[in-house]
XYZ file of C-alpha atoms in Angstrom:
709
model
C -37.335 20.514 -17.526
C -33.570 21.210 -17.688
C -33.443 21.105 -13.891
C -35.111 17.662 -13.858
C -32.699 16.263 -16.462
C -29.725 17.672 -14.552
C -30.928 16.009 -11.352
C -31.343 12.645 -13.110
C -27.794 12.833 -14.511
C -26.420 13.745 -11.081
C -28.374 10.912 -9.450
C -27.043 8.385 -11.942
C -23.488 9.689 -11.527
C -23.421 8.977 -7.816
C -25.737 5.951 -7.692
C -25.533 3.873 -10.871
C -22.308 2.193 -9.761
C -23.533 1.261 -6.304
C -24.583 -2.240 -7.337
C -20.901 -3.230 -7.470
C -19.129 -0.330 -5.802
C -17.852 -0.734 -2.290
C -15.520 -2.428 0.162
C -17.880 -4.070 2.605
C -17.583 -5.440 6.133
C -17.547 -9.260 5.853
C -19.486 -9.650 9.118
C -22.360 -7.533 7.713
C -22.696 -9.219 4.312
C -25.745 -11.224 5.404
C -27.614 -8.027 6.298
C -26.425 -5.727 3.529
C -25.121 -7.622 0.522
C -25.953 -11.325 0.382
C -29.157 -10.937 -1.635
C -27.458 -8.765 -4.242
C -24.419 -11.054 -4.391
C -26.667 -14.046 -5.030
C -28.479 -12.128 -7.760
C -25.114 -11.520 -9.405
C -24.342 -15.243 -9.294
C -22.836 -16.162 -5.913
C -23.440 -19.812 -4.941
C -22.239 -19.751 -1.320
C -23.654 -18.041 1.765
C -22.454 -14.979 3.661
C -21.607 -17.299 6.562
C -19.285 -19.274 4.278
C -17.371 -16.029 3.781
C -17.328 -14.871 7.412
C -18.167 -16.850 10.514
C -16.935 -16.899 14.103
C -18.675 -20.188 14.884
C -17.103 -22.342 12.182
C -14.242 -22.161 9.710
C -14.924 -19.795 6.833
C -13.072 -18.115 4.000
C -11.845 -15.382 6.368
C -9.640 -18.041 7.991
C -7.721 -18.411 4.722
C -7.106 -14.679 4.188
C -4.237 -12.887 5.928
C -2.662 -9.481 6.087
C 0.836 -10.019 4.720
C 3.357 -7.850 6.539
C 1.845 -4.431 7.068
C 0.451 -3.532 3.672
C -0.645 -6.425 1.432
C -2.998 -9.392 1.455
C -2.163 -13.075 1.183
C -4.147 -16.313 1.211
C -3.593 -19.876 2.384
C -3.615 -22.471 -0.406
C -2.770 -25.675 1.417
C -3.487 -27.333 4.745
C 0.230 -26.907 5.576
C 0.148 -23.120 5.762
C 1.383 -22.444 2.217
C 0.666 -18.804 1.445
C 0.509 -16.939 -1.863
C 0.710 -13.180 -2.340
C 1.969 -10.884 -5.086
C 5.609 -10.865 -6.122
C 5.610 -7.121 -5.523
C 4.324 -7.740 -1.976
C 7.153 -10.157 -1.237
C 9.653 -8.060 -3.187
C 11.413 -6.401 -0.245
C 11.653 -9.713 1.636
C 13.154 -11.444 -1.411
C 15.554 -8.521 -1.864
C 16.640 -8.670 1.777
C 17.478 -12.371 1.370
C 19.433 -11.726 -1.834
C 23.032 -10.843 -2.516
C 25.027 -10.294 -5.687
C 26.409 -13.845 -5.255
C 22.983 -15.406 -4.568
C 20.482 -13.118 -6.236
C 17.108 -14.682 -5.460
C 15.375 -11.604 -6.834
C 17.007 -11.904 -10.235
C 17.174 -15.689 -10.530
C 14.036 -16.758 -8.694
C 13.916 -19.449 -6.028
C 12.067 -22.702 -5.348
C 12.460 -24.569 -2.065
C 12.503 -28.268 -2.916
C 11.917 -29.316 0.707
C 10.669 -27.820 3.954
C 14.231 -27.555 5.221
C 15.177 -25.409 2.207
C 12.536 -22.794 3.044
C 14.221 -19.588 4.191
C 13.235 -17.728 7.403
C 12.318 -14.069 6.828
C 13.216 -12.034 9.946
C 10.579 -9.509 10.951
C 7.868 -10.710 8.574
C 4.439 -11.423 10.089
C 1.057 -12.537 8.803
C -2.171 -11.676 10.584
C -5.471 -13.557 10.673
C -8.691 -11.788 11.667
C -10.565 -13.913 14.198
C -13.551 -11.670 14.883
C -14.935 -8.200 14.107
C -17.198 -6.542 16.695
C -19.167 -3.286 16.548
C -18.127 -1.315 19.663
C -19.572 2.053 18.608
C -22.058 2.180 21.471
C -19.278 1.593 24.026
C -16.800 4.010 22.462
C -19.249 6.860 21.880
C -21.469 6.578 24.969
C -19.813 9.534 26.714
C -19.085 11.523 23.566
C -21.262 14.570 23.006
C -21.219 17.315 20.400
C -20.260 19.987 22.928
C -16.842 18.361 23.505
C -13.862 19.849 21.736
C -11.788 17.542 19.537
C -9.051 17.018 22.121
C -11.571 15.993 24.789
C -13.346 13.741 22.316
C -10.088 12.075 21.240
C -9.023 11.429 24.837
C -12.329 9.736 25.685
C -12.234 7.607 22.534
C -8.607 6.621 23.109
C -9.278 5.680 26.708
C -12.260 3.517 25.757
C -10.378 1.949 22.838
C -7.333 1.160 24.981
C -9.531 -0.482 27.591
C -11.346 -2.650 25.034
C -8.105 -3.622 23.300
C -6.409 -4.560 26.571
C -9.340 -6.754 27.610
C -9.221 -8.727 24.342
C -5.435 -9.006 23.914
C -3.751 -12.201 25.070
C 0.041 -11.940 25.227
C 1.808 -12.363 21.883
C -0.774 -14.604 20.231
C -3.997 -12.618 20.224
C -3.955 -8.908 19.471
C -6.884 -6.523 19.337
C -7.313 -3.052 17.926
C -10.147 -0.573 17.453
C -10.577 1.393 14.217
C -12.871 4.275 13.357
C -15.197 4.244 10.350
C -17.360 6.733 8.503
C -14.973 9.541 9.527
C -15.335 8.717 13.226
C -19.080 8.050 13.375
C -18.651 4.309 14.094
C -16.003 2.080 15.720
C -15.194 -1.613 15.321
C -12.928 -3.971 17.256
C -10.699 -6.403 15.350
C -9.409 -9.467 17.176
C -6.422 -10.970 15.390
C -3.828 -13.719 15.579
C -0.309 -12.799 14.444
C 2.221 -15.401 13.257
C 5.896 -14.462 13.468
C 7.812 -17.351 11.857
C 7.299 -16.925 8.114
C 9.549 -18.578 5.554
C 10.197 -17.893 1.888
C 9.154 -20.842 -0.278
C 9.353 -19.697 -3.871
C 9.058 -17.023 -6.512
C 9.814 -16.704 -10.210
C 12.635 -14.430 -11.422
C 11.850 -10.725 -11.204
C 11.608 -10.708 -15.009
C 8.446 -12.821 -14.605
C 7.156 -11.375 -11.350
C 7.542 -7.820 -12.648
C 7.173 -8.451 -16.398
C 6.151 -5.186 -18.027
C 7.746 -3.109 -15.259
C 7.068 0.621 -15.231
C 5.882 0.523 -18.837
C 2.868 -1.708 -18.162
C 2.197 -0.655 -14.567
C -1.498 0.330 -14.099
C -2.188 -0.565 -17.734
C -4.025 -3.245 -19.688
C -3.237 -5.689 -21.265
C -1.014 -7.249 -18.579
C 1.170 -10.351 -18.676
C 2.776 -10.283 -15.222
C 3.435 -13.407 -13.132
C 2.957 -11.351 -9.985
C 3.199 -14.010 -7.274
C 5.448 -15.248 -4.496
C 5.070 -18.102 -2.013
C 5.700 -18.216 1.722
C 4.810 -20.607 4.541
C 3.582 -20.012 8.061
C 5.390 -21.922 10.806
C 4.207 -22.385 14.393
C 4.876 -24.353 17.577
C 3.717 -27.914 18.234
C 0.320 -26.613 19.437
C -0.306 -24.774 16.132
C 0.171 -21.443 17.881
C 2.301 -18.432 16.851
C 5.920 -18.617 17.938
C 9.192 -16.834 17.363
C 11.474 -18.519 14.835
C 12.829 -21.884 15.921
C 14.251 -24.860 14.055
C 11.739 -26.926 15.999
C 8.722 -25.061 14.590
C 6.469 -26.908 12.154
C 4.256 -25.849 9.235
C 0.969 -24.328 10.356
C -2.104 -26.563 10.064
C -4.654 -24.364 8.345
C -8.164 -23.921 9.709
C -9.213 -23.177 6.137
C -7.383 -23.076 2.821
C -8.582 -22.065 -0.618
C -9.318 -24.539 -3.370
C -7.897 -23.456 -6.742
C -10.306 -23.615 -9.677
C -8.867 -23.759 -13.212
C -12.032 -24.514 -15.156
C -11.516 -21.068 -16.711
C -13.177 -17.669 -16.287
C -15.880 -16.382 -18.615
C -17.286 -12.926 -19.256
C -19.848 -11.924 -16.578
C -18.780 -14.654 -14.114
C -19.407 -13.533 -10.542
C -16.242 -12.733 -8.596
C -15.365 -11.274 -5.246
C -12.142 -9.983 -3.696
C -11.360 -10.628 -0.029
C -8.553 -8.614 1.521
C -7.168 -5.603 3.336
C -7.668 -2.495 1.140
C -5.450 0.350 2.317
C -7.067 3.763 1.925
C -9.981 5.313 0.050
C -11.723 8.678 0.439
C -15.027 8.304 -1.384
C -16.880 10.888 0.734
C -14.455 13.811 0.548
C -15.949 17.216 -0.137
C -15.315 18.940 -3.470
C -12.894 21.444 -1.940
C -10.824 18.718 -0.219
C -10.645 16.700 -3.420
C -9.718 19.794 -5.422
C -6.717 20.388 -3.133
C -5.493 16.875 -3.919
C -6.239 17.149 -7.644
C -4.939 20.682 -8.235
C -1.963 20.820 -5.872
C -0.920 17.730 -3.905
C -0.820 15.200 -6.730
C 0.953 17.530 -9.219
C 3.575 18.413 -6.595
C 4.266 14.783 -5.710
C 4.403 13.776 -9.370
C 6.963 16.504 -10.091
C 9.178 15.647 -7.106
C 9.107 11.883 -7.550
C 9.853 12.129 -11.236
C 13.164 13.825 -10.352
C 14.094 11.137 -7.821
C 13.039 8.247 -10.056
C 15.091 9.497 -13.006
C 18.239 9.551 -10.866
C 17.582 6.159 -9.299
C 16.749 4.609 -12.669
C 20.014 5.777 -14.243
C 22.169 4.528 -11.370
C 20.300 1.242 -10.970
C 20.541 0.385 -14.658
C 24.298 1.018 -14.620
C 25.182 -1.036 -11.536
C 23.801 -4.371 -10.258
C 24.740 -3.588 -6.654
C 22.865 -0.283 -6.697
C 19.933 -2.017 -8.414
C 19.686 -4.553 -5.611
C 19.962 -1.851 -2.937
C 17.268 0.410 -4.345
C 14.893 -1.985 -6.129
C 12.177 -2.124 -3.414
C 12.141 1.645 -2.870
C 12.176 2.365 -6.585
C 9.245 0.006 -7.126
C 7.163 1.668 -4.391
C 8.003 5.211 -5.472
C 7.361 4.492 -9.156
C 4.079 2.766 -8.382
C 2.592 5.770 -6.590
C 4.085 8.238 -9.064
C 2.232 6.567 -11.923
C -0.887 6.023 -9.813
C -1.214 9.753 -9.095
C -0.808 10.569 -12.786
C -3.604 8.165 -13.721
C -5.719 9.294 -10.788
C -5.627 12.910 -11.921
C -6.473 11.934 -15.492
C -9.506 10.012 -14.235
C -10.655 12.840 -11.965
C -10.362 15.224 -14.911
C -12.070 12.874 -17.364
C -15.111 12.444 -15.120
C -15.035 16.062 -13.935
C -15.406 14.679 -10.419
C -14.798 17.917 -8.510
C -17.617 19.710 -10.339
C -19.898 16.700 -10.014
C -19.259 16.637 -6.273
C -20.200 20.312 -6.050
C -23.543 19.579 -7.704
C -24.095 16.615 -5.415
C -23.349 18.803 -2.397
C -25.998 21.282 -3.557
C -28.498 18.440 -3.681
C -27.520 17.232 -0.199
C -27.757 20.767 1.164
C -31.271 21.173 -0.250
C -32.433 17.843 1.163
C -30.909 18.637 4.570
C -32.744 21.963 4.707
C -29.510 23.916 4.512
C -27.670 22.002 7.257
C -24.877 20.855 4.946
C -23.822 24.222 3.516
C -22.252 25.754 6.649
C -20.169 22.610 7.084
C -19.070 22.640 3.438
C -18.263 26.356 3.626
C -16.127 25.759 6.712
C -14.331 22.845 5.026
C -13.516 25.087 2.082
C -12.282 27.884 4.384
C -9.988 25.491 6.278
C -8.653 24.105 3.000
C -7.791 27.621 1.847
C -5.741 28.125 5.022
C -4.172 24.695 4.653
C -3.217 25.109 0.984
C 0.043 27.121 1.332
C 1.207 24.990 4.273
C 0.439 21.792 2.402
C 2.271 23.083 -0.671
C 5.459 23.679 1.306
C 5.055 20.394 3.177
C 5.011 18.476 -0.123
C 8.535 19.691 -0.884
C 9.711 18.508 2.519
C 7.978 15.121 2.677
C 8.752 14.009 -0.879
C 11.685 16.337 -1.527
C 14.145 17.271 1.202
C 13.267 14.351 3.474
C 13.779 12.097 0.462
C 17.505 12.847 0.769
C 18.663 9.815 2.704
C 21.331 11.569 4.770
C 18.686 14.063 5.954
C 17.279 11.365 8.227
C 20.573 10.445 9.843
C 20.398 13.198 12.464
C 17.272 11.609 13.921
C 19.118 8.369 14.598
C 21.310 10.141 17.166
C 18.541 11.797 19.211
C 18.608 9.232 22.018
C 22.429 8.999 22.131
C 22.666 12.779 22.451
C 20.153 12.817 25.315
C 21.959 10.002 27.142
C 25.356 11.649 26.627
C 24.176 14.946 28.060
C 22.761 13.357 31.214
C 24.890 12.782 34.317
C 22.670 9.895 35.437
C 23.068 7.677 32.365
C 24.538 4.308 33.321
C 27.233 2.615 31.286
C 24.900 -0.310 30.613
C 22.156 1.936 29.162
C 24.681 3.859 27.064
C 26.242 0.666 25.681
C 22.835 -0.725 24.798
C 22.039 2.411 22.781
C 25.440 2.257 21.068
C 24.822 -1.345 20.009
C 21.352 -0.419 18.727
C 22.825 2.472 16.771
C 25.516 0.271 15.232
C 22.908 -2.235 14.057
C 20.727 0.574 12.720
C 23.685 2.059 10.859
C 24.661 -1.279 9.331
C 21.082 -1.715 8.119
C 21.044 1.784 6.660
C 24.270 1.345 4.716
C 23.354 -2.120 3.455
C 20.826 -0.467 1.142
C 22.581 2.861 0.600
C 24.677 4.372 -2.185
C 26.538 7.575 -1.288
C 27.023 8.373 -4.974
C 23.290 8.083 -5.686
C 22.216 10.018 -2.611
C 24.588 12.858 -3.535
C 22.744 13.201 -6.868
C 19.369 13.094 -5.120
C 20.544 15.713 -2.626
C 21.613 18.141 -5.336
C 18.369 17.698 -7.284
C 16.111 18.056 -4.234
C 17.957 21.115 -2.889
C 17.555 22.846 -6.254
C 13.898 21.844 -6.573
C 13.016 22.953 -3.037
C 14.867 26.239 -3.569
C 12.551 27.035 -6.480
C 9.311 26.102 -4.707
C 9.592 26.676 -0.957
C 8.315 29.927 0.520
C 11.138 31.963 2.015
C 9.820 31.520 5.555
C 10.017 27.730 5.249
C 13.493 27.437 3.782
C 15.988 25.799 6.181
C 18.680 28.167 7.477
C 21.443 26.730 5.288
C 19.734 28.273 2.230
C 20.732 31.750 3.444
C 24.255 31.089 2.139
C 23.136 29.483 -1.131
C 22.532 32.168 -3.757
C 22.502 30.077 -6.918
C 22.838 26.539 -8.309
C 26.643 26.648 -8.122
C 26.462 27.419 -4.394
C 24.054 24.511 -3.919
C 26.373 22.143 -5.788
C 29.401 23.219 -3.715
C 27.365 22.840 -0.505
C 26.311 19.334 -1.543
C 29.926 18.351 -2.168
C 30.959 19.626 1.271
C 28.170 17.634 2.929
C 29.187 14.336 1.375
C 32.951 14.731 1.484
C 33.548 15.788 5.068
C 30.996 14.077 7.274
C 31.440 11.372 9.881
C 27.798 10.376 9.378
C 28.280 9.365 5.729
C 31.420 7.279 6.341
C 30.416 3.830 7.603
C 33.902 2.711 8.607
C 34.633 5.897 10.559
C 31.222 5.815 12.202
C 31.682 2.234 13.423
C 35.070 3.108 14.917
C 33.585 6.203 16.532
C 30.719 4.247 18.122
C 33.020 1.433 19.272
C 35.296 3.865 21.125
C 32.532 6.240 22.192
C 32.797 8.418 25.297
C 30.181 10.952 26.370
C 32.424 13.902 25.620
C 32.801 12.696 22.023
C 29.176 13.507 21.268
C 30.425 16.975 20.225
C 31.726 15.431 17.015
C 28.155 14.525 16.015
C 26.674 17.812 17.205
C 29.039 19.794 14.982
C 28.891 17.444 11.990
C 27.686 19.079 8.734
C 25.249 16.301 7.885
C 23.842 16.262 11.413
C 23.195 20.029 11.269
C 21.795 19.696 7.736
C 19.286 17.042 8.780
C 18.404 18.854 11.979
C 17.493 22.027 10.087
C 15.346 20.130 7.575
C 13.473 18.126 10.197
C 13.059 21.240 12.332
C 11.241 23.173 9.596
C 9.253 20.089 8.629
C 8.138 19.750 12.254
C 7.126 23.421 12.296
C 4.969 22.905 9.218
C 3.355 19.829 10.751
C 2.587 21.773 13.932
C 0.893 24.508 11.909
C -1.063 21.988 9.831
C -2.153 19.806 12.760
C -4.988 22.003 14.127
C -6.312 22.565 10.602
C -6.335 18.822 9.908
C -8.073 18.202 13.243
C -10.733 20.745 12.308
C -11.129 19.146 8.887
C -11.616 15.787 10.598
C -14.408 17.203 12.753
C -16.144 18.835 9.796
C -15.771 15.711 7.637
C -17.328 13.603 10.407
C -20.332 15.923 10.550
C -20.629 16.015 6.766
C -20.604 12.207 6.466
C -23.234 12.020 9.215
C -25.501 14.315 7.201
C -24.817 12.379 3.995
C -25.885 9.082 5.571
C -28.997 10.561 7.134
C -30.155 12.407 3.999
C -29.193 10.283 0.985
C -31.434 7.271 1.517
C -30.838 5.925 -1.995
C -27.096 5.536 -1.588
C -25.437 2.468 -0.068
C -22.706 3.794 2.209
C -19.795 1.438 2.721
C -16.944 2.537 5.033
C -13.819 3.932 3.408
C -10.919 1.489 3.324
C -8.439 1.689 6.212
C -6.423 -1.561 5.968
C -9.138 -3.643 7.620
C -10.695 -6.808 6.227
C -13.254 -6.182 3.446
C -15.156 -7.845 0.618
C -15.697 -6.283 -2.812
C -17.740 -7.998 -5.505
C -18.462 -7.712 -9.213
C -18.124 -9.653 -12.430
C -15.480 -10.644 -14.939
C -15.750 -7.777 -17.425
C -14.178 -6.469 -20.588
C -14.404 -2.703 -21.108
C -14.447 0.125 -23.636
C -12.203 2.782 -22.104
C -12.550 5.294 -24.940
C -13.923 5.736 -28.426
C -12.779 2.927 -30.696
C -10.851 1.073 -27.975
C -11.858 -2.264 -26.424
C -10.172 -4.231 -23.645
C -10.810 -7.970 -23.811
C -11.285 -9.454 -20.336
C -8.315 -11.844 -20.511
C -4.722 -12.164 -21.726
C -2.641 -15.235 -22.532
C 0.965 -16.337 -22.964
C 0.683 -15.335 -26.637
C 0.933 -11.726 -25.437
C 4.141 -12.507 -23.544
C 5.787 -13.654 -26.763
C 4.648 -10.435 -28.457
C 6.199 -8.284 -25.717
C 9.526 -10.020 -24.993
C 12.420 -7.626 -25.642
C 15.623 -8.518 -23.816
C 17.129 -5.141 -24.710
C 14.474 -3.469 -22.518
C 14.716 -4.171 -18.746
C 10.912 -4.043 -18.451
C 10.459 -6.863 -20.974
C 13.333 -9.225 -20.266
C 12.130 -12.810 -19.903
C 13.759 -16.111 -18.882
C 14.830 -18.168 -21.901
C 13.666 -21.420 -20.288
C 10.141 -20.149 -19.697
C 9.998 -18.599 -23.173
C 10.897 -21.992 -24.664
C 8.116 -23.721 -22.731
C 5.625 -21.194 -24.103
C 6.900 -21.395 -27.697
C 6.884 -25.207 -27.547
C 3.351 -25.071 -26.051
C 4.611 -27.330 -23.271
C 1.834 -26.238 -20.919
C 1.167 -29.433 -19.012
C -2.341 -29.401 -17.540
C -2.674 -25.613 -17.705
C -3.156 -24.814 -21.380
C -6.473 -23.634 -22.811
C -7.108 -23.174 -26.522
C -3.428 -23.303 -27.413
C -2.052 -20.944 -24.742
C -2.086 -20.357 -20.974
C -4.411 -17.714 -19.478
C -2.241 -15.074 -17.748
C -4.521 -12.321 -16.401
C -8.130 -11.173 -16.397
C -10.258 -8.113 -15.657
C -13.174 -7.817 -13.228
C -15.301 -4.982 -11.856
C -14.346 -5.420 -8.193
C -13.621 -2.218 -6.235
C -9.995 -2.466 -5.080
C -7.134 -0.250 -3.955
C -3.615 -0.502 -2.528
C -3.540 -3.181 0.163
C -5.698 -5.404 -2.043
C -2.443 -6.426 -3.715
C -2.223 -10.178 -3.260
C -5.921 -10.539 -2.434
C -7.699 -13.680 -3.586
C -10.109 -13.239 -6.468
C -12.768 -15.865 -5.836
C -15.507 -17.351 -7.988
C -19.174 -17.959 -7.180
C -18.253 -21.028 -5.106
C -15.540 -19.250 -3.125
C -12.715 -20.958 -5.035
C -9.500 -19.191 -5.985
C -9.377 -18.158 -9.655
C -6.890 -15.278 -9.508
C -4.579 -13.076 -7.454
C -5.391 -9.359 -7.521
C -2.414 -7.164 -8.403
C -3.455 -3.907 -10.072
C -6.136 -1.627 -11.544
C -6.555 -0.186 -15.031
C -5.167 3.285 -15.769
C -8.499 4.738 -16.872
C -10.211 3.818 -13.589
C -7.398 4.900 -11.311
C -9.532 7.580 -9.627
C -11.532 4.876 -7.832
C -10.133 5.836 -4.415
C -12.331 8.948 -4.744
C -14.940 7.993 -7.317
C -15.945 4.568 -8.635
C -17.424 4.121 -12.109
C -18.698 0.645 -12.878
C -18.044 0.969 -16.598
C -14.446 2.127 -16.223
C -13.011 0.767 -12.968
C -11.463 -2.680 -13.294
C -9.191 -4.723 -11.078
C -6.489 -6.834 -12.720
C -5.834 -10.378 -11.507
C -3.210 -12.974 -12.376
C -4.967 -16.125 -13.560
C -4.229 -19.257 -11.524
C -3.472 -21.193 -14.712
C -0.337 -19.110 -15.210
C 0.696 -19.464 -11.570
C 0.443 -23.257 -11.655
C 2.154 -23.457 -15.054
C 5.155 -21.434 -13.857
C 5.477 -23.357 -10.563
C 5.212 -26.834 -12.085
C 6.684 -26.564 -15.560
C 9.302 -23.834 -15.083
C 10.055 -24.041 -11.350
C 9.752 -27.856 -11.332
C 8.283 -27.527 -7.834
C 5.769 -30.336 -8.111
C 5.914 -30.899 -4.355
C 4.107 -27.560 -3.933
C 1.488 -28.426 -6.546
C 0.791 -31.679 -4.683
C -0.100 -29.675 -1.544
C -2.849 -27.743 -3.282
C -6.408 -28.793 -4.008
C -6.960 -28.016 -7.679
C -10.402 -28.130 -9.309
C -9.854 -28.798 -13.001
């Protein structure tokens, strides 16, 4: 009897959430999900979401840059994404004299919209299953190198056949740990302009304090516009380019969300690992996450102190601090969730079930995975203190910038033209590096990371310079020598050196303290990577075989592919939650909560006086509901990084919110999804429109949008 009860609990643990768990292929919704989505309340068809024969919602969803999602909200290519997704672009356009990040910005005409060099947005035109082509010559008796070469050759051939110059790009991605392959045909636009964003005190309201938590009151949005040539095709920046005419744009619905309303999220989720074995997950839970949390906490404390004391340093480091702090807190919440649900032990029980149902086929694979992880563990431990520690010292990366110049200088056949081209590239690279660099701050980071690595690295993986560093005083003196006597850390001297460069002068770099410092660090890091590579390749092979067995044995489970920054749909409902005994999270927040949180003595809760006055005066325009403005809401959609900026759509496919976060208690959802605990957090469109129209006074943008009231 106990065995039966245990099995039922295990079954429910891995299957009860499947009704809403998952990040699904949009082109397969009709086959796999449409019936269930309709049962949950969806009013549109799967073809309305994804179609290659007519315009569909996919034509309004873009990958913003390389890591977020955005959506088109007007027929003139107006694009909305999160403020934190546009953060680095806004920072790059800012200066102390014209601080768009701090003050916000609203373009009051097309001509006032600011070009953003290097920014792209990508539309997905079509998704095609090419598994049968890719895997036709792949057999189990091939080793991993042979297998990879065949797959790469086939992928390259398919991609080349479907790529058309600069406009159409194609790429193949693997799914289910390499058991299936799909081709993505995309269109990439290269002239993107900044249109508007609120001050950072709105776009990041709550800061580190509220990050990953509920309730939230963040106006996490920014606006950009796609520009193109006269034929509506992608083009490099030109004053003659015109706003893109959208194939499809999203209607905005502000009727208001209610508990249990159907919602779905359409976007580019970054990375999940739902099918990892217990031993692989335990390595992350027990070692990798704690190491990274420890290291990043040291770096963040130093950055925070320097940034809060100096506006220039704040502007330089704001994007990196935001990214580092985000993952630092994510990993803390992730580990708490994994512990709370005892996920590692639950996975072990599930693996026993799978092994029994596969007649013992799974156990040898799982045993081999565990054995490889045991060999990987000490290497991975040391690698953590290189990747997040020593390589986090900014000057440690400078030696790599000179690799090509050194090679060219040591060759008798290098032409003057080639050498000059590399010198100009290096000058530009150096200017970019120092634009966002503080020598004073990096010196502090260097000292902290050298001390931390000294305590944790195995002796065999300590760079050679440690042989002369016996204690913390030695490390401090060494740090001072690095920063006080190096050509590489002096921008003015470096520019003069490069401008008057002769081949024989390369010796000055080769003997520079910082160059040698960085070379030793990267050398040991490379050695670790070389030792880890064959183990990771073997883990990949074993994981592929394990996932194959899972899908063939567990007939009750709906297997969606892990996220890998490709276009997906997740669906669920607007939902409140009870995260723990005696605690309830209502499904929405309003501007009343902003007034409760404002504290201008705390950088996380500073707030613009003008916007505060509008809220206190209840001057909400058309966007108030029941005496306040809705700011954010919760839903049970399965999301992850990369879903930042994704549209949250209602049953009719209309835009009701912009996804920007998850709740702390459900932060383990990259490895395990629980329907009762995992919630995505979205900014309500009421708040977006209120800020743009009433505070930003950018009515011209409101007039572009189609708003359902």
